[in-house]
mmCIF file of C-alpha atoms and ligand atoms in Angstrom:
data_model
loop_
_atom_site.group_PDB
_atom_site.id
_atom_site.type_symbol
_atom_site.label_atom_id
_atom_site.label_comp_id
_atom_site.label_asym_id
_atom_site.label_seq_id
_atom_site.Cartn_x
_atom_site.Cartn_y
_atom_site.Cartn_z
ATOM 1 C CA MET A 1 170.068 -89.059 -11.183
ATOM 2 C CA GLN A 2 170.172 -89.320 -14.978
ATOM 3 C CA LYS A 3 173.755 -90.287 -15.778
ATOM 4 C CA LYS A 4 175.325 -88.466 -18.714
ATOM 5 C CA ARG A 5 176.010 -90.811 -21.595
ATOM 6 C CA THR A 6 179.714 -90.500 -22.281
ATOM 7 C CA ALA A 7 181.794 -91.639 -25.245
ATOM 8 C CA VAL A 8 185.541 -92.159 -24.859
ATOM 9 C CA LEU A 9 187.655 -91.790 -28.008
ATOM 10 C CA ILE A 10 190.951 -93.657 -28.115
ATOM 11 C CA SER A 11 193.727 -94.565 -30.545
ATOM 12 C CA GLY A 12 195.889 -96.903 -28.480
ATOM 13 C CA ARG A 13 196.535 -98.283 -25.030
ATOM 14 C CA GLY A 14 193.533 -96.715 -23.334
ATOM 15 C CA SER A 15 194.828 -96.345 -19.785
ATOM 16 C CA ASN A 16 192.933 -93.075 -19.340
ATOM 17 C CA MET A 17 189.853 -94.778 -20.758
ATOM 18 C CA SER A 18 190.300 -97.499 -18.112
ATOM 19 C CA ALA A 19 190.549 -94.867 -15.387
ATOM 20 C CA LEU A 20 187.278 -93.342 -16.592
ATOM 21 C CA ILE A 21 185.586 -96.759 -16.766
ATOM 22 C CA SER A 22 186.703 -97.584 -13.200
ATOM 23 C CA ALA A 23 185.557 -94.246 -11.819
ATOM 24 C CA ALA A 24 182.203 -94.536 -13.558
ATOM 25 C CA LYS A 25 181.476 -97.769 -11.678
ATOM 26 C CA ALA A 26 180.806 -95.757 -8.523
ATOM 27 C CA PRO A 27 177.046 -95.547 -8.013
ATOM 28 C CA ASP A 28 177.186 -91.793 -7.433
ATOM 29 C CA PHE A 29 179.312 -91.080 -10.519
ATOM 30 C CA PRO A 30 177.245 -88.772 -12.742
ATOM 31 C CA ALA A 31 178.451 -90.221 -16.070
ATOM 32 C CA GLU A 32 178.273 -93.689 -17.603
ATOM 33 C CA ILE A 33 180.741 -94.814 -20.247
ATOM 34 C CA ALA A 34 178.275 -95.799 -22.953
ATOM 35 C CA LEU A 35 180.618 -96.088 -25.929
ATOM 36 C CA VAL A 36 184.314 -96.407 -26.742
ATOM 37 C CA VAL A 37 185.388 -95.355 -30.241
ATOM 38 C CA SER A 38 188.784 -96.043 -31.793
ATOM 39 C CA ASN A 39 190.140 -94.791 -35.101
ATOM 40 C CA ARG A 40 192.613 -97.681 -35.066
ATOM 41 C CA PRO A 41 191.229 -101.236 -35.383
ATOM 42 C CA ASN A 42 194.101 -102.707 -33.347
ATOM 43 C CA ALA A 43 193.991 -100.272 -30.417
ATOM 44 C CA ALA A 44 194.712 -102.251 -27.254
ATOM 45 C CA GLY A 45 192.086 -100.273 -25.363
ATOM 46 C CA LEU A 46 189.294 -101.820 -27.454
ATOM 47 C CA GLY A 47 189.801 -105.213 -25.813
ATOM 48 C CA VAL A 48 189.805 -103.640 -22.375
ATOM 49 C CA ALA A 49 186.539 -101.844 -23.110
ATOM 50 C CA ARG A 50 184.900 -104.989 -24.480
ATOM 51 C CA ALA A 51 186.011 -106.975 -21.439
ATOM 52 C CA ALA A 52 184.330 -104.327 -19.299
ATOM 53 C CA GLY A 53 181.108 -104.869 -21.249
ATOM 54 C CA ILE A 54 181.201 -101.509 -22.986
ATOM 55 C CA ARG A 55 179.974 -101.031 -26.518
ATOM 56 C CA THR A 56 182.862 -100.361 -28.913
ATOM 57 C CA LEU A 57 183.043 -98.896 -32.367
ATOM 58 C CA VAL A 58 185.955 -98.802 -34.807
ATOM 59 C CA LEU A 59 186.017 -95.968 -37.314
ATOM 60 C CA ASP A 60 189.184 -96.616 -39.269
ATOM 61 C CA HIS A 61 190.248 -93.215 -40.545
ATOM 62 C CA LYS A 62 192.009 -94.845 -43.498
ATOM 63 C CA GLU A 63 188.617 -95.848 -44.871
ATOM 64 C CA PHE A 64 187.371 -92.278 -45.156
ATOM 65 C CA ALA A 65 188.016 -89.961 -48.079
ATOM 66 C CA ASP A 66 188.993 -87.020 -45.908
ATOM 67 C CA ARG A 67 188.851 -85.547 -42.431
ATOM 68 C CA ILE A 68 185.363 -84.099 -42.787
ATOM 69 C CA ALA A 69 183.932 -87.459 -43.950
ATOM 70 C CA PHE A 70 185.464 -89.144 -40.894
ATOM 71 C CA ASP A 71 184.174 -86.464 -38.536
ATOM 72 C CA ALA A 72 180.682 -86.539 -40.069
ATOM 73 C CA SER A 73 180.497 -90.286 -39.494
ATOM 74 C CA LEU A 74 181.817 -89.952 -35.948
ATOM 75 C CA ASP A 75 179.288 -87.222 -35.198
ATOM 76 C CA ALA A 76 176.433 -89.337 -36.601
ATOM 77 C CA HIS A 77 177.394 -92.307 -34.415
ATOM 78 C CA LEU A 78 177.653 -90.145 -31.314
ATOM 79 C CA ARG A 79 174.191 -88.803 -31.975
ATOM 80 C CA ILE A 80 172.671 -92.209 -32.729
ATOM 81 C CA GLU A 81 174.011 -93.367 -29.362
ATOM 82 C CA SER A 82 172.523 -90.282 -27.629
ATOM 83 C CA ILE A 83 175.926 -89.278 -26.318
ATOM 84 C CA ASP A 84 176.025 -86.230 -24.030
ATOM 85 C CA ILE A 85 179.764 -85.915 -23.369
ATOM 86 C CA VAL A 86 182.845 -86.892 -25.387
ATOM 87 C CA CYS A 87 186.203 -87.594 -23.709
ATOM 88 C CA LEU A 88 189.294 -87.730 -25.904
ATOM 89 C CA ALA A 89 191.700 -90.142 -24.249
ATOM 90 C CA GLY A 90 194.837 -90.504 -26.310
ATOM 91 C CA PHE A 91 192.814 -89.936 -29.479
ATOM 92 C CA MET A 92 195.614 -89.008 -31.854
ATOM 93 C CA ARG A 93 193.658 -87.342 -34.602
ATOM 94 C CA LEU A 94 193.009 -83.719 -35.331
ATOM 95 C CA LEU A 95 189.306 -82.927 -35.397
ATOM 96 C CA THR A 96 187.746 -80.490 -37.836
ATOM 97 C CA PRO A 97 186.517 -77.119 -36.500
ATOM 98 C CA TRP A 98 183.049 -78.247 -37.607
ATOM 99 C CA LEU A 99 183.021 -81.237 -35.230
ATOM 100 C CA VAL A 100 184.639 -79.282 -32.409
ATOM 101 C CA GLU A 101 181.932 -76.618 -32.665
ATOM 102 C CA ARG A 102 179.136 -79.182 -32.656
ATOM 103 C CA TRP A 103 180.465 -80.544 -29.345
ATOM 104 C CA ARG A 104 181.517 -77.213 -27.888
ATOM 105 C CA ASN A 105 181.766 -77.438 -24.095
ATOM 106 C CA ARG A 106 180.713 -81.084 -24.220
ATOM 107 C CA MET A 107 184.052 -82.458 -25.460
ATOM 108 C CA ILE A 108 187.125 -82.666 -23.222
ATOM 109 C CA ASN A 109 190.698 -83.849 -23.715
ATOM 110 C CA ILE A 110 193.620 -84.916 -21.579
ATOM 111 C CA HIS A 111 197.066 -83.756 -22.557
ATOM 112 C CA PRO A 112 200.385 -84.780 -20.953
ATOM 113 C CA SER A 113 201.766 -81.321 -20.179
ATOM 114 C CA LEU A 114 200.904 -78.222 -18.233
ATOM 115 C CA LEU A 115 199.226 -76.402 -21.101
ATOM 116 C CA PRO A 116 199.777 -73.957 -22.699
ATOM 117 C CA ALA A 117 203.321 -75.331 -22.417
ATOM 118 C CA PHE A 118 204.208 -78.176 -24.779
ATOM 119 C CA PRO A 119 201.163 -78.775 -26.977
ATOM 120 C CA GLY A 120 201.645 -81.577 -29.509
ATOM 121 C CA LEU A 121 203.783 -84.699 -29.293
ATOM 122 C CA ASP A 122 206.795 -85.858 -27.247
ATOM 123 C CA THR A 123 205.885 -83.636 -24.316
ATOM 124 C CA HIS A 124 208.062 -85.454 -21.758
ATOM 125 C CA GLU A 125 211.181 -85.305 -23.926
ATOM 126 C CA ARG A 126 210.531 -81.630 -24.580
ATOM 127 C CA ALA A 127 209.959 -80.825 -20.903
ATOM 128 C CA ILE A 128 213.298 -82.433 -19.999
ATOM 129 C CA ALA A 129 215.058 -80.658 -22.875
ATOM 130 C CA ALA A 130 213.605 -77.315 -21.792
ATOM 131 C CA GLY A 131 214.865 -77.808 -18.242
ATOM 132 C CA VAL A 132 211.514 -77.094 -16.596
ATOM 133 C CA ARG A 133 211.325 -77.979 -12.894
ATOM 134 C CA PHE A 134 207.637 -78.928 -13.039
ATOM 135 C CA HIS A 135 205.682 -80.787 -15.664
ATOM 136 C CA GLY A 136 202.265 -82.412 -15.555
ATOM 137 C CA CYS A 137 198.964 -82.887 -17.292
ATOM 138 C CA THR A 138 195.879 -80.906 -18.213
ATOM 139 C CA VAL A 139 192.218 -81.669 -18.813
ATOM 140 C CA HIS A 140 190.620 -79.018 -20.987
ATOM 141 C CA PHE A 141 187.621 -78.333 -23.194
ATOM 142 C CA VAL A 142 188.416 -78.934 -26.839
ATOM 143 C CA ARG A 143 188.769 -76.044 -29.243
ATOM 144 C CA ALA A 144 189.747 -76.101 -32.912
ATOM 145 C CA GLU A 145 193.408 -75.359 -32.301
ATOM 146 C CA MET A 146 195.270 -78.484 -31.206
ATOM 147 C CA ASP A 147 195.676 -78.950 -27.420
ATOM 148 C CA SER A 148 193.991 -75.665 -26.602
ATOM 149 C CA GLY A 149 190.811 -74.697 -24.773
ATOM 150 C CA PRO A 150 189.549 -73.711 -21.330
ATOM 151 C CA ILE A 151 191.424 -75.583 -18.605
ATOM 152 C CA ILE A 152 189.435 -77.702 -16.154
ATOM 153 C CA TYR A 153 192.125 -79.424 -14.057
ATOM 154 C CA GLN A 154 195.870 -79.648 -13.988
ATOM 155 C CA ALA A 155 198.258 -81.714 -11.899
ATOM 156 C CA ALA A 156 201.930 -80.844 -11.532
ATOM 157 C CA VAL A 157 204.796 -83.232 -10.903
ATOM 158 C CA PRO A 158 208.461 -82.409 -10.312
ATOM 159 C CA VAL A 159 211.049 -83.068 -12.983
ATOM 160 C CA LEU A 160 213.991 -84.825 -11.308
ATOM 161 C CA PRO A 161 217.597 -84.616 -12.497
ATOM 162 C CA GLU A 162 217.849 -88.303 -13.362
ATOM 163 C CA ASP A 163 214.497 -88.472 -15.172
ATOM 164 C CA THR A 164 214.194 -90.100 -18.555
ATOM 165 C CA ALA A 165 211.154 -89.340 -20.687
ATOM 166 C CA ASP A 166 209.709 -92.731 -19.740
ATOM 167 C CA VAL A 167 210.142 -92.223 -15.995
ATOM 168 C CA LEU A 168 208.717 -88.710 -16.160
ATOM 169 C CA GLY A 169 205.898 -89.900 -18.412
ATOM 170 C CA SER A 170 204.868 -92.585 -15.894
ATOM 171 C CA ARG A 171 204.833 -90.016 -13.111
ATOM 172 C CA VAL A 172 202.589 -87.771 -15.218
ATOM 173 C CA LEU A 173 200.344 -90.659 -16.296
ATOM 174 C CA ARG A 174 199.527 -91.536 -12.691
ATOM 175 C CA GLN A 175 198.186 -88.011 -12.291
ATOM 176 C CA GLU A 176 196.285 -88.180 -15.586
ATOM 177 C CA HIS A 177 194.357 -91.086 -14.125
ATOM 178 C CA VAL A 178 193.403 -88.914 -11.151
ATOM 179 C CA ILE A 179 192.392 -85.673 -12.827
ATOM 180 C CA TYR A 180 190.541 -87.088 -15.847
ATOM 181 C CA PRO A 181 187.841 -88.858 -13.808
ATOM 182 C CA ALA A 182 187.644 -85.801 -11.540
ATOM 183 C CA ALA A 183 187.056 -83.531 -14.540
ATOM 184 C CA LEU A 184 184.411 -85.828 -16.018
ATOM 185 C CA ARG A 185 182.652 -85.973 -12.669
ATOM 186 C CA LEU A 186 182.557 -82.206 -12.536
ATOM 187 C CA LEU A 187 181.334 -81.754 -16.102
ATOM 188 C CA ALA A 188 178.681 -84.467 -15.864
ATOM 189 C CA SER A 189 177.343 -83.078 -12.612
ATOM 190 C CA GLY A 190 176.792 -79.690 -14.267
ATOM 191 C CA ARG A 191 178.905 -77.863 -11.699
ATOM 192 C CA MET A 192 181.078 -76.147 -14.248
ATOM 193 C CA ALA A 193 180.594 -73.328 -16.728
ATOM 194 C CA VAL A 194 182.781 -71.707 -19.358
ATOM 195 C CA GLU A 195 182.726 -67.935 -19.111
ATOM 196 C CA GLU A 196 184.898 -65.880 -21.417
ATOM 197 C CA GLU A 197 186.869 -69.012 -22.197
ATOM 198 C CA ARG A 198 187.718 -69.681 -18.570
ATOM 199 C CA VAL A 199 186.249 -72.489 -16.510
ATOM 200 C CA GLN A 200 184.228 -71.517 -13.458
ATOM 201 C CA ILE A 201 183.623 -74.274 -10.943
ATOM 202 C CA ASP A 202 180.537 -74.076 -8.744
ATOM 203 C CA ASN A 203 180.700 -75.094 -5.214
ATOM 204 C CA ALA A 204 183.271 -77.798 -5.838
ATOM 205 C CA ARG A 205 186.399 -78.547 -3.945
ATOM 206 C CA MET A 206 189.348 -79.323 -6.157
ATOM 207 C CA PRO A 207 190.694 -82.804 -5.478
ATOM 208 C CA ALA A 208 193.924 -82.328 -3.550
ATOM 209 C CA GLU A 209 195.863 -84.122 -6.273
ATOM 210 C CA ALA A 210 194.912 -81.477 -8.802
ATOM 211 C CA VAL A 211 196.263 -78.490 -6.947
ATOM 212 C CA VAL A 212 199.361 -79.640 -5.107
ATOM 213 C CA SER A 213 202.482 -81.382 -6.280
ATOM 214 C CA PRO A 214 202.006 -85.000 -5.340
ATOM 215 C CA LYS A 215 204.694 -87.127 -3.699
ATOM 216 C CA VAL A 216 207.032 -88.662 -6.223
HETATM 217 C C1 GAR B 1 198.149 -90.011 -22.580
HETATM 218 O O1 GAR B 1 199.354 -89.682 -21.956
HETATM 219 C C2 GAR B 1 197.433 -88.762 -23.042
HETATM 220 O O2 GAR B 1 197.591 -87.677 -22.171
HETATM 221 C C3 GAR B 1 198.100 -88.500 -24.369
HETATM 222 O O3 GAR B 1 198.234 -89.768 -24.937
HETATM 223 C C4 GAR B 1 198.401 -90.740 -23.901
HETATM 224 C C5 GAR B 1 197.391 -91.824 -24.124
HETATM 225 O O4 GAR B 1 197.582 -92.869 -23.199
HETATM 226 N N1 GAR B 1 197.327 -87.602 -25.192
HETATM 227 C C6 GAR B 1 197.857 -86.695 -25.996
HETATM 228 O O5 GAR B 1 199.055 -86.573 -26.177
HETATM 229 C C7 GAR B 1 196.856 -85.798 -26.697
HETATM 230 N N2 GAR B 1 197.468 -84.652 -27.237
HETATM 231 P P1 GAR B 1 196.395 -93.870 -22.866
HETATM 232 O O6 GAR B 1 195.921 -94.439 -24.216
HETATM 233 O O7 GAR B 1 197.032 -94.930 -22.025
HETATM 234 O O8 GAR B 1 195.311 -93.126 -22.161
#
């Protein structure tokens, strides 16, 4: 099996990156984490990636004239490294439509809400303020509009009366770490297609965590 060379893009802590790195250690995992890229030189996740023996790259966005210059450099590095798949994992930068198109259906993102509800920032605060009973996370293909694109996996968690944003966020994060590796596995194994902007999964059972509300 030729493992798909995968780049993980981060801006901070990198806990989803760590979940992908751990999953990719399994011999039958169809992707290898070949590169971790951060747009912030002090992202904590960089140290974690280096400790795991993964090649890292810092592209400090402040050193680029504009968004397109940053994206052109990022794209060039991804190509030099023969990357097949890009995973955005807490990468807090808007990408240009040009870059998104170049990686169409090969770039995925994790977002801490049940999209299309609550795109953008502060999703846990907003879920509590809206009074929703369920919240969760989504892995989706990246499209030019922020936090949009064909949905691969979602996991739902209950919102409890005493929840703070931090408590709810931790409950969601545990599920992020389950569905992101599952989505990468599916994409890298070629068992998924996008048809009319909806994801069709071939012959694959959804992991139980992705379709039922897990225990709190
Ligand atoms: C995660 O909760 C991820 O879903 C979110 O940032 C956090 C990064 O944490 N991403 C977004 O909000 C993207 N719109 P991590 O660095 O520990 O993976």
